[in-house]
JSON list of C-alpha atoms in Angstrom, two decimals:
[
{"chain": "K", "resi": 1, "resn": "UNK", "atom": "CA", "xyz": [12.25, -14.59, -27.78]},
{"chain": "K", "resi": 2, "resn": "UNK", "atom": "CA", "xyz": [9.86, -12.64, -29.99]},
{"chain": "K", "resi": 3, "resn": "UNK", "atom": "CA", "xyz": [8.27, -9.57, -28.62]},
{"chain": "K", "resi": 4, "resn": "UNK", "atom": "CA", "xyz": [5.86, -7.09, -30.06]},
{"chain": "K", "resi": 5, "resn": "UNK", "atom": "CA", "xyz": [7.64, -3.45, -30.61]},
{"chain": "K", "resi": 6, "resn": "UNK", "atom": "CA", "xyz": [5.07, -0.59, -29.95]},
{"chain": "K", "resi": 7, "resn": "UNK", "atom": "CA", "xyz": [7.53, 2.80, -30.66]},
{"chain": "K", "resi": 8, "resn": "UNK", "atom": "CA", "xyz": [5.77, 5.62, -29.63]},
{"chain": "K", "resi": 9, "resn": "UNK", "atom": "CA", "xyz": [7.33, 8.57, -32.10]},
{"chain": "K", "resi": 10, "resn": "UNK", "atom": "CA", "xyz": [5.22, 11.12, -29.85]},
{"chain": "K", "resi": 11, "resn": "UNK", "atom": "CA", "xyz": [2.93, 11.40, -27.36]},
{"chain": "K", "resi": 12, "resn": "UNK", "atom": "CA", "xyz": [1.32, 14.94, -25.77]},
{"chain": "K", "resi": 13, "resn": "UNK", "atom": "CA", "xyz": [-0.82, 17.87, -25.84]},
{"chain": "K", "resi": 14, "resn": "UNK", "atom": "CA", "xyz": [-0.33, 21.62, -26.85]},
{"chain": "K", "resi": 15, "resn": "UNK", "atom": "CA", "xyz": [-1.32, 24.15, -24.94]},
{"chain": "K", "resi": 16, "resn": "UNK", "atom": "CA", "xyz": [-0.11, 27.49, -24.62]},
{"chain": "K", "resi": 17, "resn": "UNK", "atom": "CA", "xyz": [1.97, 27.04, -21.71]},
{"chain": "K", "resi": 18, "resn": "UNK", "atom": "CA", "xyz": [3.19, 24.76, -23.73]},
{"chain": "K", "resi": 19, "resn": "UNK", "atom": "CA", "xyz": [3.38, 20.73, -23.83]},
{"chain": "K", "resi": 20, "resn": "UNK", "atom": "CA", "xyz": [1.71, 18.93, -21.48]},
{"chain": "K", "resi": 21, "resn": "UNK", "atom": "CA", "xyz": [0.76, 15.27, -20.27]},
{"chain": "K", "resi": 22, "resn": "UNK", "atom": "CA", "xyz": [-1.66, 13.38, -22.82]},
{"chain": "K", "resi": 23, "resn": "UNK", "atom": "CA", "xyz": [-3.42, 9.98, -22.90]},
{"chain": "K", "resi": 24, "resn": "UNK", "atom": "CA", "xyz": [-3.79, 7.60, -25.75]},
{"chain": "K", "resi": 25, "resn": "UNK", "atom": "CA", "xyz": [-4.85, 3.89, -26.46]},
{"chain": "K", "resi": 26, "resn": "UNK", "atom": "CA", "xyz": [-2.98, 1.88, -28.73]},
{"chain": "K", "resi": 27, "resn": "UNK", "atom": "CA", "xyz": [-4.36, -1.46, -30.44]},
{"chain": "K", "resi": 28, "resn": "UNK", "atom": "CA", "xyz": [-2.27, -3.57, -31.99]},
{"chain": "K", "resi": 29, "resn": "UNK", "atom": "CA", "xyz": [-3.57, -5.95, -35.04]},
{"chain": "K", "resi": 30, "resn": "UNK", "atom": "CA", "xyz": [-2.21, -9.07, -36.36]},
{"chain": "K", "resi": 31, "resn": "UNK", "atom": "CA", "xyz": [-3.75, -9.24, -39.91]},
{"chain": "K", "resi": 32, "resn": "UNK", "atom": "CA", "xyz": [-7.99, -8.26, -38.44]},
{"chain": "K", "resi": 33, "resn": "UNK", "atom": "CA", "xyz": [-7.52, -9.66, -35.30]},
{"chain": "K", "resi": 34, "resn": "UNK", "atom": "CA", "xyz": [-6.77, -7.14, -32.27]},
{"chain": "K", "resi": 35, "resn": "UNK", "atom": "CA", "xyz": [-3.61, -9.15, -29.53]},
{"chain": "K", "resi": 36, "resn": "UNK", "atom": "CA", "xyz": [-3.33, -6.18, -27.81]},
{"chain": "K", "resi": 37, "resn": "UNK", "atom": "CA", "xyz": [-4.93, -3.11, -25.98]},
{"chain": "K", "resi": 38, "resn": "UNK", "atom": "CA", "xyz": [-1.93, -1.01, -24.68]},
{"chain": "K", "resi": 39, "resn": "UNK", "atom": "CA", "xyz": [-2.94, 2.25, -22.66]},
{"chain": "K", "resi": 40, "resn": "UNK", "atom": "CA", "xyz": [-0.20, 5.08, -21.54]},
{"chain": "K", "resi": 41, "resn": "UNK", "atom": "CA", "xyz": [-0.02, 8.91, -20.71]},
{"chain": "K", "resi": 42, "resn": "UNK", "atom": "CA", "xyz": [2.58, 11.36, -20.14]},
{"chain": "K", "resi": 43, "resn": "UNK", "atom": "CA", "xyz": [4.66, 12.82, -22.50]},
{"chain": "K", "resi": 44, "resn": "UNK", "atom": "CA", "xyz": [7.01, 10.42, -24.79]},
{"chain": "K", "resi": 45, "resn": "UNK", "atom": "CA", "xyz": [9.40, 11.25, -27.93]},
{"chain": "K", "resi": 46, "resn": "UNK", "atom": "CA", "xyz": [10.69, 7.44, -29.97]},
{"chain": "K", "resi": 47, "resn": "UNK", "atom": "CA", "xyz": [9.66, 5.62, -26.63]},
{"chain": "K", "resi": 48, "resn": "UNK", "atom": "CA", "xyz": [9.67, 1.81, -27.48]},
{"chain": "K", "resi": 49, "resn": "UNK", "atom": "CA", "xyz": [7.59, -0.34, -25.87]},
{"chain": "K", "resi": 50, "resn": "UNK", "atom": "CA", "xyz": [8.27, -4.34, -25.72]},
{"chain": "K", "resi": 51, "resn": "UNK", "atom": "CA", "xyz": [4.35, -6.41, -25.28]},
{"chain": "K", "resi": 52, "resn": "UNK", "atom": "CA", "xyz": [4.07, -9.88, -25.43]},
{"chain": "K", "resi": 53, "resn": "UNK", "atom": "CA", "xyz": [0.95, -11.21, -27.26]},
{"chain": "K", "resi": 54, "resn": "UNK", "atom": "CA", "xyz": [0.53, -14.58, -27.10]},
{"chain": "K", "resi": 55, "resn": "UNK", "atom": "CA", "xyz": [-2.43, -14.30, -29.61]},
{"chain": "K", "resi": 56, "resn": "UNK", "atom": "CA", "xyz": [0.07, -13.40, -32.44]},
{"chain": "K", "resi": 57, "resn": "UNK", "atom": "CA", "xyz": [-1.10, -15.08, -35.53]},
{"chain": "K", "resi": 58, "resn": "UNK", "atom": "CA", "xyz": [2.45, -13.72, -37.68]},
{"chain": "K", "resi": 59, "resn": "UNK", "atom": "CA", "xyz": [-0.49, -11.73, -39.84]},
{"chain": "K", "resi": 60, "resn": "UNK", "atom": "CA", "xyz": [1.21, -8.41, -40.99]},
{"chain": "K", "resi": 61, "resn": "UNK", "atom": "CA", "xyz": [1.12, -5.98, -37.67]},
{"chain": "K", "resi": 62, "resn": "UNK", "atom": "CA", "xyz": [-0.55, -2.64, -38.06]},
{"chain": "K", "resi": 63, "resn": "UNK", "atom": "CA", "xyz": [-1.37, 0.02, -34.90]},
{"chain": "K", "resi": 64, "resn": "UNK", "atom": "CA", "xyz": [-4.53, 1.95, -34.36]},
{"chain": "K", "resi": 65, "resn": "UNK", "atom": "CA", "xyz": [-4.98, 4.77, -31.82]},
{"chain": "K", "resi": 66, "resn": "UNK", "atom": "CA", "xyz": [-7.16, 7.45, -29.87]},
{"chain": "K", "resi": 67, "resn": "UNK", "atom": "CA", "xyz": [-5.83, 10.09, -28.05]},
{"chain": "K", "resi": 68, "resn": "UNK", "atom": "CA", "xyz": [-6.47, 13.14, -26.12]},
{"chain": "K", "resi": 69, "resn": "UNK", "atom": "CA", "xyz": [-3.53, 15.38, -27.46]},
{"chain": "K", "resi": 70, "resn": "UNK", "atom": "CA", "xyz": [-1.16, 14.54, -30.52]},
{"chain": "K", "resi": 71, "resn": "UNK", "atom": "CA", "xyz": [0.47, 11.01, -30.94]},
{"chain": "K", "resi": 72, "resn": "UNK", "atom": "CA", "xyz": [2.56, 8.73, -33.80]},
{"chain": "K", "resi": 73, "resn": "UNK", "atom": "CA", "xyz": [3.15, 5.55, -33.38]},
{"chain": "K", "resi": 74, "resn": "UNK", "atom": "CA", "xyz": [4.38, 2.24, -35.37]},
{"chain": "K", "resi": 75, "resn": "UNK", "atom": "CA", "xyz": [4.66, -1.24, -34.49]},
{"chain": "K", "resi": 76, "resn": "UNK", "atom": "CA", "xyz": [7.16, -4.34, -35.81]},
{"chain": "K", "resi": 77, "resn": "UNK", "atom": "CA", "xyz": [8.34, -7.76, -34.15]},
{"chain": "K", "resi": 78, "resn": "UNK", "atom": "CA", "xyz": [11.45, -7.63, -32.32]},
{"chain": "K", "resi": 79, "resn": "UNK", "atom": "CA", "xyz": [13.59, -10.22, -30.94]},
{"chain": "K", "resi": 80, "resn": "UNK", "atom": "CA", "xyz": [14.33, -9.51, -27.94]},
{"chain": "K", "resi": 81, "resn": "UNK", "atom": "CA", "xyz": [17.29, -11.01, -25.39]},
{"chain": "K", "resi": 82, "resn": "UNK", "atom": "CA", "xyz": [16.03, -14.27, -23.45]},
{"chain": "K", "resi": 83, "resn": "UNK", "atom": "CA", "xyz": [18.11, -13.21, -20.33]},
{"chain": "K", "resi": 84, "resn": "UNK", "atom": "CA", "xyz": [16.81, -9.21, -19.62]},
{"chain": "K", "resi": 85, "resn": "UNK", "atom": "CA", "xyz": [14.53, -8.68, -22.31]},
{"chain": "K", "resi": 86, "resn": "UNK", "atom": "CA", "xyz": [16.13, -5.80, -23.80]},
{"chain": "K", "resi": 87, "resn": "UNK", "atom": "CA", "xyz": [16.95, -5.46, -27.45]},
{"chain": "K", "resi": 88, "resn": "UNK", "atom": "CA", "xyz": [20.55, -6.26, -27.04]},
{"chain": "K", "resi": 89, "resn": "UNK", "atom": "CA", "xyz": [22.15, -9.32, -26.94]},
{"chain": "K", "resi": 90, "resn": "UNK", "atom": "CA", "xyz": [24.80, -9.76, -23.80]}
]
């Protein structure tokens, strides 16, 4: 089962109290089209996110995103486990 990996490499804002909760919105595109609007807050350090997009075309993937605070992110195709959905196969 294919999946879309969204890995959030950070997500949060600085104050001077120090980090705090932040919000961002990811899009995901296959090639130009966008399969997926993913929204999140909190705070997050190499969180990985598994979406299914049923609109994937198997165009190179790319992420775009806008964000109250400071955020990284990447996205790839993972294959995921049929039974649980994780990324390791029982």
């Amino acid at each position: 089962m294919h999946k879309i990996k969204l890995t959030i490499h950070h997500l949060y804002q600085d104050h001077a109290d120090g980090k705090q909760d932040a919000r961002a919105t990811a899009r995901i595109y296959a090639g130009d089209r966008l399969i997926i609007t993913e929204t999140m807050s909190g705070q997050a350090l190499h969180y990985p996110r598994y979406l299914s997009a049923a609109d994937d075309n198997g165009q190179p993937l790319r992420v775009e995103w806008d964000t109250d605070g400071c955020a990284a992110m990447s996205v790839s195709r993972a294959e995921v486990c049929p039974c649980c959905g994780g990324d390791e196969w029982h």
